Short mmCIF file of N, CA, C and O in Angstrom, two decimals:
data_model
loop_
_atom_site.label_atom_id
_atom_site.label_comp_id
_atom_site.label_asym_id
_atom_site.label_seq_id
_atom_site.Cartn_x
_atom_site.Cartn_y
_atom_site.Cartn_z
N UNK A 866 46.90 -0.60 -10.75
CA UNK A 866 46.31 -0.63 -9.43
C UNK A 866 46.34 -2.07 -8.91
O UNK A 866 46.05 -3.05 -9.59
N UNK A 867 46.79 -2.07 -7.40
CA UNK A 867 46.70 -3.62 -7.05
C UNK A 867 45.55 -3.99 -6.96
O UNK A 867 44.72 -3.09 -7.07
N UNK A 868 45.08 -5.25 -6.78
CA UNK A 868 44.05 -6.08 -6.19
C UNK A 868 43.66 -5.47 -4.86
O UNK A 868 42.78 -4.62 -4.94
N UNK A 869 44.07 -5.70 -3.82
CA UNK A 869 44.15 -5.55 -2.61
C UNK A 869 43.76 -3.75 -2.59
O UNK A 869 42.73 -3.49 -1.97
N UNK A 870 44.24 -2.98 -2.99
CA UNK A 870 44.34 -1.31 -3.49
C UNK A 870 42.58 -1.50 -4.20
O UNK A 870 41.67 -1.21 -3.43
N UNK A 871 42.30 -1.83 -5.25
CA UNK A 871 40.49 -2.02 -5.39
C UNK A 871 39.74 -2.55 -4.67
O UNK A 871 38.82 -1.84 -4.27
N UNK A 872 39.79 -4.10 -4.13
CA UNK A 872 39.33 -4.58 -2.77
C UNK A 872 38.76 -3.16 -1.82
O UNK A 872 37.63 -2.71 -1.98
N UNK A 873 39.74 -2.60 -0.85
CA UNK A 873 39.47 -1.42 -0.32
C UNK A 873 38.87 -0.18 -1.06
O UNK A 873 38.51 0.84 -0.46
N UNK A 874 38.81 -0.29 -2.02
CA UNK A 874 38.08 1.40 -2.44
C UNK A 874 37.18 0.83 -2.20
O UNK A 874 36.45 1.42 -1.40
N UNK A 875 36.62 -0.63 -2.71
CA UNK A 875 35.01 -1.47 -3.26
C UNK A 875 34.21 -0.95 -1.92
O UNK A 875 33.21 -0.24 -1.79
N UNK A 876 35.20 -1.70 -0.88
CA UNK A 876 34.51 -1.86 0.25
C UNK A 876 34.09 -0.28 0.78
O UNK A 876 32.95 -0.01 1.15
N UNK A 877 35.11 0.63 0.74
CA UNK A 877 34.86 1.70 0.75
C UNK A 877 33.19 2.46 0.37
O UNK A 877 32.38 3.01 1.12
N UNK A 878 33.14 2.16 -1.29
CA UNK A 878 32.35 2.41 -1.88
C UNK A 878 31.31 1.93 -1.33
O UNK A 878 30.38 2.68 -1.05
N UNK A 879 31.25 0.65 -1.08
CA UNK A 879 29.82 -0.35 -0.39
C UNK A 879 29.65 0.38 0.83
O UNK A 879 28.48 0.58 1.19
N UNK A 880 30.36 0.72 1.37
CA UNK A 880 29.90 1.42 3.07
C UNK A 880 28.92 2.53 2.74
O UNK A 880 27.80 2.76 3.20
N UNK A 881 29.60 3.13 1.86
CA UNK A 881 28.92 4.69 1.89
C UNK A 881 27.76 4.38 1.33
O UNK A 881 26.85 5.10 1.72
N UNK A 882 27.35 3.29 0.29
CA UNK A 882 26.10 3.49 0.03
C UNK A 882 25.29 2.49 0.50
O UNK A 882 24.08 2.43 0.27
N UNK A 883 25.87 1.74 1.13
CA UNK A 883 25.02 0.77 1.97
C UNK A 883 23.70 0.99 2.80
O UNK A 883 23.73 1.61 3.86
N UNK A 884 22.64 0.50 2.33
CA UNK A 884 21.07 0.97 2.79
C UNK A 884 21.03 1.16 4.34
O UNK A 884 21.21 0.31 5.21
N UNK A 885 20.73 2.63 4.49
CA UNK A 885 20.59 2.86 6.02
C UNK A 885 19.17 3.08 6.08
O UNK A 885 18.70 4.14 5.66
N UNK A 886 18.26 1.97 6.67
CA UNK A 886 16.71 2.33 6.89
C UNK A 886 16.45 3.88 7.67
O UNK A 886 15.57 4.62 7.22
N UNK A 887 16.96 4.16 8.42
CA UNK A 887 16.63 5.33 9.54
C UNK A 887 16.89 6.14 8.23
O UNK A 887 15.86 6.12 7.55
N UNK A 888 17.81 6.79 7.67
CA UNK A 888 18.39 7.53 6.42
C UNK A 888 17.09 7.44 5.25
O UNK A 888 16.74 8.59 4.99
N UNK A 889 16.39 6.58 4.60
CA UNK A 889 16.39 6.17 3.60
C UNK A 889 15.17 6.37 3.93
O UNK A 889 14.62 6.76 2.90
N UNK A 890 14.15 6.31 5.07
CA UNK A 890 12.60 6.38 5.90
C UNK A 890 12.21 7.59 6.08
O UNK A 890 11.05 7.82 6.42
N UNK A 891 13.06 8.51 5.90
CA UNK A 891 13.34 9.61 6.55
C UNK A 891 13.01 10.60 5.75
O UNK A 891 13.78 10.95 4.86
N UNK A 892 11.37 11.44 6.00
CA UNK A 892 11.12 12.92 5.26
C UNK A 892 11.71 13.92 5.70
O UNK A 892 11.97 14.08 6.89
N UNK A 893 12.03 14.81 4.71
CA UNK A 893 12.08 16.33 5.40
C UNK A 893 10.85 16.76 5.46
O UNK A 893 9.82 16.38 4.89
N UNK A 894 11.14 17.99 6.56
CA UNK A 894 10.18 18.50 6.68
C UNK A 894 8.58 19.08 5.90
O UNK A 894 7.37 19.06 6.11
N UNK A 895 9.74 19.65 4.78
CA UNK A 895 8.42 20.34 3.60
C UNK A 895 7.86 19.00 2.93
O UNK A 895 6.69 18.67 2.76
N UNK A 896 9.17 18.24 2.57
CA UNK A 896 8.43 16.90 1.76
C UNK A 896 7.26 16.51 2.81
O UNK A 896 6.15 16.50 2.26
N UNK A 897 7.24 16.28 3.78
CA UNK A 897 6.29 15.90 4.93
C UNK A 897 5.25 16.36 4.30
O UNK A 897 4.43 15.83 3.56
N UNK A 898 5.45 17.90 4.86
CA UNK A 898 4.35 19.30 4.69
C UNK A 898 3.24 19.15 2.89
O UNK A 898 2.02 19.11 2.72
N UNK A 899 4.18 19.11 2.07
CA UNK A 899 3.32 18.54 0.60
C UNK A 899 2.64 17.64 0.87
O UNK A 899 1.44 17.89 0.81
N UNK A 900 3.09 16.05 1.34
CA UNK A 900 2.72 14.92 1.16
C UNK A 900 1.35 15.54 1.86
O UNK A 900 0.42 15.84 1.12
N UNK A 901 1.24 15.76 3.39
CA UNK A 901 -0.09 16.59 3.57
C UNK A 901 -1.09 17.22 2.90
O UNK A 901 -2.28 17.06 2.65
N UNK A 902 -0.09 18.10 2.66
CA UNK A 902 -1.47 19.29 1.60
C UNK A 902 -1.71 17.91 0.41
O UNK A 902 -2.82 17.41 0.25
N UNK A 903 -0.69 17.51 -0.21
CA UNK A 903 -1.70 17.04 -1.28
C UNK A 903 -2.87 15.79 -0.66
O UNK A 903 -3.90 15.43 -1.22
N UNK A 904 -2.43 15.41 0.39
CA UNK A 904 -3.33 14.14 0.59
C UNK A 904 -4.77 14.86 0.90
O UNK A 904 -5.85 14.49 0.46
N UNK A 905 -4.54 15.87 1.68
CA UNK A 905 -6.22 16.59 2.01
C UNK A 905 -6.78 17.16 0.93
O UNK A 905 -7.87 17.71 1.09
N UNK A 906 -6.10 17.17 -0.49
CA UNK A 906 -6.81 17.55 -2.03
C UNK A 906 -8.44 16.56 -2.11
O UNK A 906 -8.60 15.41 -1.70
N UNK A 907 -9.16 17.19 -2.55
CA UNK A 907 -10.53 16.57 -2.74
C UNK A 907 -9.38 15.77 -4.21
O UNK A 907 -8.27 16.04 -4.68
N UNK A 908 -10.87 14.33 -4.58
CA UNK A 908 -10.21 13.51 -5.16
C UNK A 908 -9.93 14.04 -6.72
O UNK A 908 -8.78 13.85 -7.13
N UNK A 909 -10.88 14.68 -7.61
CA UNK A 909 -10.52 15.12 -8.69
C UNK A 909 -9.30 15.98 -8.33
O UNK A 909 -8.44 15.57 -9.11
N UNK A 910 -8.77 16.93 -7.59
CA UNK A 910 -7.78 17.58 -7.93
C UNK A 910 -6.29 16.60 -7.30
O UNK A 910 -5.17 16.94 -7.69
N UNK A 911 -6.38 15.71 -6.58
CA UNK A 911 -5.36 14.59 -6.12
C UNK A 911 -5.10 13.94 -7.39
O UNK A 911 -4.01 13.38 -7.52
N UNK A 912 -5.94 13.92 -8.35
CA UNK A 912 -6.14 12.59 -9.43
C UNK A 912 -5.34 13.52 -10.61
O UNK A 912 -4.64 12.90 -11.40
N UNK A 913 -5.42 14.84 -10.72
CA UNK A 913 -4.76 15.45 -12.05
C UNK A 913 -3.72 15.89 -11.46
O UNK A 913 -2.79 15.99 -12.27
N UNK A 914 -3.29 16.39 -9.79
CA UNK A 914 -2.02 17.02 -9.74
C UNK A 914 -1.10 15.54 -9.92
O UNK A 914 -0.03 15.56 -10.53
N UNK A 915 -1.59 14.45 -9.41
CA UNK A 915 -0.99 13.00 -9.62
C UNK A 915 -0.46 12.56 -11.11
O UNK A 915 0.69 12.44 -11.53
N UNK A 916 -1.61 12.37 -11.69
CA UNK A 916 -1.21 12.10 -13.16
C UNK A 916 -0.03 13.10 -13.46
O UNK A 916 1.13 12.70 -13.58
N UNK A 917 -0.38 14.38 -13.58
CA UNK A 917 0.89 15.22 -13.72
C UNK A 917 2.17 15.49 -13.50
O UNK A 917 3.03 16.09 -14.14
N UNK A 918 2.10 14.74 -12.08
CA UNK A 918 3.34 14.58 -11.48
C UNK A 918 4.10 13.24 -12.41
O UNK A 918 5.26 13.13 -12.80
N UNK A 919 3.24 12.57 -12.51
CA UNK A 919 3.69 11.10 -13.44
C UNK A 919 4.28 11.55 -14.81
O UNK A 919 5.47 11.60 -15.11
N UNK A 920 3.21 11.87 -15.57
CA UNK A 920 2.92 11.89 -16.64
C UNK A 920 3.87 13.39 -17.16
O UNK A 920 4.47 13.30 -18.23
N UNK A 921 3.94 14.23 -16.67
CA UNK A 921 4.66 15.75 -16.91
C UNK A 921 4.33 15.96 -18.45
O UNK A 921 5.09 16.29 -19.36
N UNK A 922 3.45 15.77 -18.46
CA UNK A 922 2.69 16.30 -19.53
C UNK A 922 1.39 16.58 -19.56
O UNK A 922 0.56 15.89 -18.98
N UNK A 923 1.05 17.90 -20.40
CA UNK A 923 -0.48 18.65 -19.67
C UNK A 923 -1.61 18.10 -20.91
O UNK A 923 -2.80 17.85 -20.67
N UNK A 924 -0.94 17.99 -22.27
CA UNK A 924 -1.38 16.88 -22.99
C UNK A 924 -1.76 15.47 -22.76
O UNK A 924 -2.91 15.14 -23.06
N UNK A 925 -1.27 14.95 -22.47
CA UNK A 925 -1.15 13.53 -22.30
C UNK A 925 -2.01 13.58 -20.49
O UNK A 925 -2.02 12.47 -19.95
N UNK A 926 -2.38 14.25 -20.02
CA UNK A 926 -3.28 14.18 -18.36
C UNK A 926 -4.70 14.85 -19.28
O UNK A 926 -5.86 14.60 -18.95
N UNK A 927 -4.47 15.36 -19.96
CA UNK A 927 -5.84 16.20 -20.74
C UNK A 927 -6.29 15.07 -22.02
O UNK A 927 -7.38 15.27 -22.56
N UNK A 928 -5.87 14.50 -22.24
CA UNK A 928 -6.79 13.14 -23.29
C UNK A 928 -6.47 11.84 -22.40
O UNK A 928 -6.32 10.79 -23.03
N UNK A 929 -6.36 11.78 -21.00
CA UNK A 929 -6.76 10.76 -20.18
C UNK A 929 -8.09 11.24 -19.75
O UNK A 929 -9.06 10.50 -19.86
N UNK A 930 -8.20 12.63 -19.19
CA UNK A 930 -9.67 13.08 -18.58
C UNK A 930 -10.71 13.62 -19.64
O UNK A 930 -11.90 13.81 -19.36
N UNK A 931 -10.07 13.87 -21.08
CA UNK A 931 -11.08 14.04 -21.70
C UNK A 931 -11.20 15.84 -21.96
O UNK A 931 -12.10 16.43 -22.55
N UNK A 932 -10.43 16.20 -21.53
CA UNK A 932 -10.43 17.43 -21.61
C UNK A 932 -9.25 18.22 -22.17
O UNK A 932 -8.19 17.63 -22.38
N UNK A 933 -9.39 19.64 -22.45
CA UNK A 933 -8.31 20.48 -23.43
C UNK A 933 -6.41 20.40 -22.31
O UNK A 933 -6.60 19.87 -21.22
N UNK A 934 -5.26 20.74 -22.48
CA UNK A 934 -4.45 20.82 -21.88
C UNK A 934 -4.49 22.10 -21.62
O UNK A 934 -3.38 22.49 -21.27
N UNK A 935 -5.37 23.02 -21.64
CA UNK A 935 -5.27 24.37 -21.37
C UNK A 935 -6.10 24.58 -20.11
O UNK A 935 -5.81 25.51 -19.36
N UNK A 936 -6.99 23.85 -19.87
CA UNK A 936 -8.14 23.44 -18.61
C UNK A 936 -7.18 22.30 -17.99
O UNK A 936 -6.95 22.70 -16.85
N UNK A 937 -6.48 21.02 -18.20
CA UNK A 937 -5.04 20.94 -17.36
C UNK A 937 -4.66 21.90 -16.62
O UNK A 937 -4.99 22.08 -15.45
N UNK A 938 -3.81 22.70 -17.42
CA UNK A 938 -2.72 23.95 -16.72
C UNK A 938 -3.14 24.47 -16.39
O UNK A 938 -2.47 24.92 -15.46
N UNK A 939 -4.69 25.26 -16.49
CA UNK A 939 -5.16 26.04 -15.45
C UNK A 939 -5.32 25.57 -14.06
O UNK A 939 -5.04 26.22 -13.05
N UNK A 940 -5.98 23.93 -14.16
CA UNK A 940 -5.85 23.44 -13.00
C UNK A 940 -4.93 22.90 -12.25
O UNK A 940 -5.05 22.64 -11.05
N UNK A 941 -3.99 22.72 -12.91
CA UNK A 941 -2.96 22.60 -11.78
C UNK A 941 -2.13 24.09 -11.56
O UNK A 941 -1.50 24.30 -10.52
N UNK A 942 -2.19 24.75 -12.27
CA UNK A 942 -1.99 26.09 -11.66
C UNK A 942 -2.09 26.32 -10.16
O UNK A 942 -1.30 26.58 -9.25
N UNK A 943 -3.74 26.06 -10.32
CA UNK A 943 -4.91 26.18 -9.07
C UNK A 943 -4.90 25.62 -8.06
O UNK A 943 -5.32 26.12 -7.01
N UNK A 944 -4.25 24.04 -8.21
CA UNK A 944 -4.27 22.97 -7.23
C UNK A 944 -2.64 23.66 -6.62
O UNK A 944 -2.53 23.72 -5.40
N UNK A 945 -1.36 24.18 -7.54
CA UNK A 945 -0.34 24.38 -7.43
C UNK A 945 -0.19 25.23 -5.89
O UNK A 945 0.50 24.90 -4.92
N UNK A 946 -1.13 26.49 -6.07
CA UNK A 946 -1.39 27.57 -5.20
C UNK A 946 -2.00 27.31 -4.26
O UNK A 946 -1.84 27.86 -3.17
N UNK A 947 -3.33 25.89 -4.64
CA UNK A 947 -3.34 25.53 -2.61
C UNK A 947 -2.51 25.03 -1.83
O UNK A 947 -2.43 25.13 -0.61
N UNK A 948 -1.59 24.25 -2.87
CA UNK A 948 -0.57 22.88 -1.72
C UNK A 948 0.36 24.15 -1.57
O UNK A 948 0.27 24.33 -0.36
N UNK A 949 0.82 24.70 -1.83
CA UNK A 949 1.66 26.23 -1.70
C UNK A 949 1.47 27.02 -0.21
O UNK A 949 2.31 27.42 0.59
N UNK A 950 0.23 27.07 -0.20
CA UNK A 950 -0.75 28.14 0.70
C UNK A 950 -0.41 27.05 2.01
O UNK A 950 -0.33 27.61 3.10
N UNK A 951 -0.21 25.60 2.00
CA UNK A 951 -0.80 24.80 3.31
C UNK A 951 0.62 24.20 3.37
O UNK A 951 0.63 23.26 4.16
N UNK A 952 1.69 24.40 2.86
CA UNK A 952 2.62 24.24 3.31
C UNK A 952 3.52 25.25 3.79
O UNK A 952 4.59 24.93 4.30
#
């Protein structure tokens, strides 16, 4: 491959992924719609669907709060089916 022949793909390559703020700022709709429902969560259930989302583990969110991973998964079950319902 020439020089000149990589040069152009590079640049190529750099265009397409070159940071477009408007692109990159930009929710969809449902993402919108979640970010909502979860923000209007009272704070205990914002605080475990959060960790969870982090953490993706129902263990490891259940010996941060002190509690079983089976009372976890029920609750985010629970929290699962409101942000569901309000989006």
């Amino acid at each position: 491959m020439k020089a000149d022949e990589i040069t152009r793909m590079y640049k190529a390559v750099k265009e397409d992924y070159a940071f477009n703020a408007d692109v990159m700022c930009r929710d969809e709709e449902r993402v919108r719609a979640t970010k909502k429902a979860v923000a209007a969560l009272g704070v205990v259930d914002r605080t475990i669907i959060i960790l969870y989302a982090e953490t993706q583990s129902l263990r490891k969110v259940g010996e941060m709060l002190g509690v079983s991973h089976q009372t976890i998964k029920n609750e985010v079950k629970r929290i699962r089916q409101i942000v569901c319902s309000r989006i």
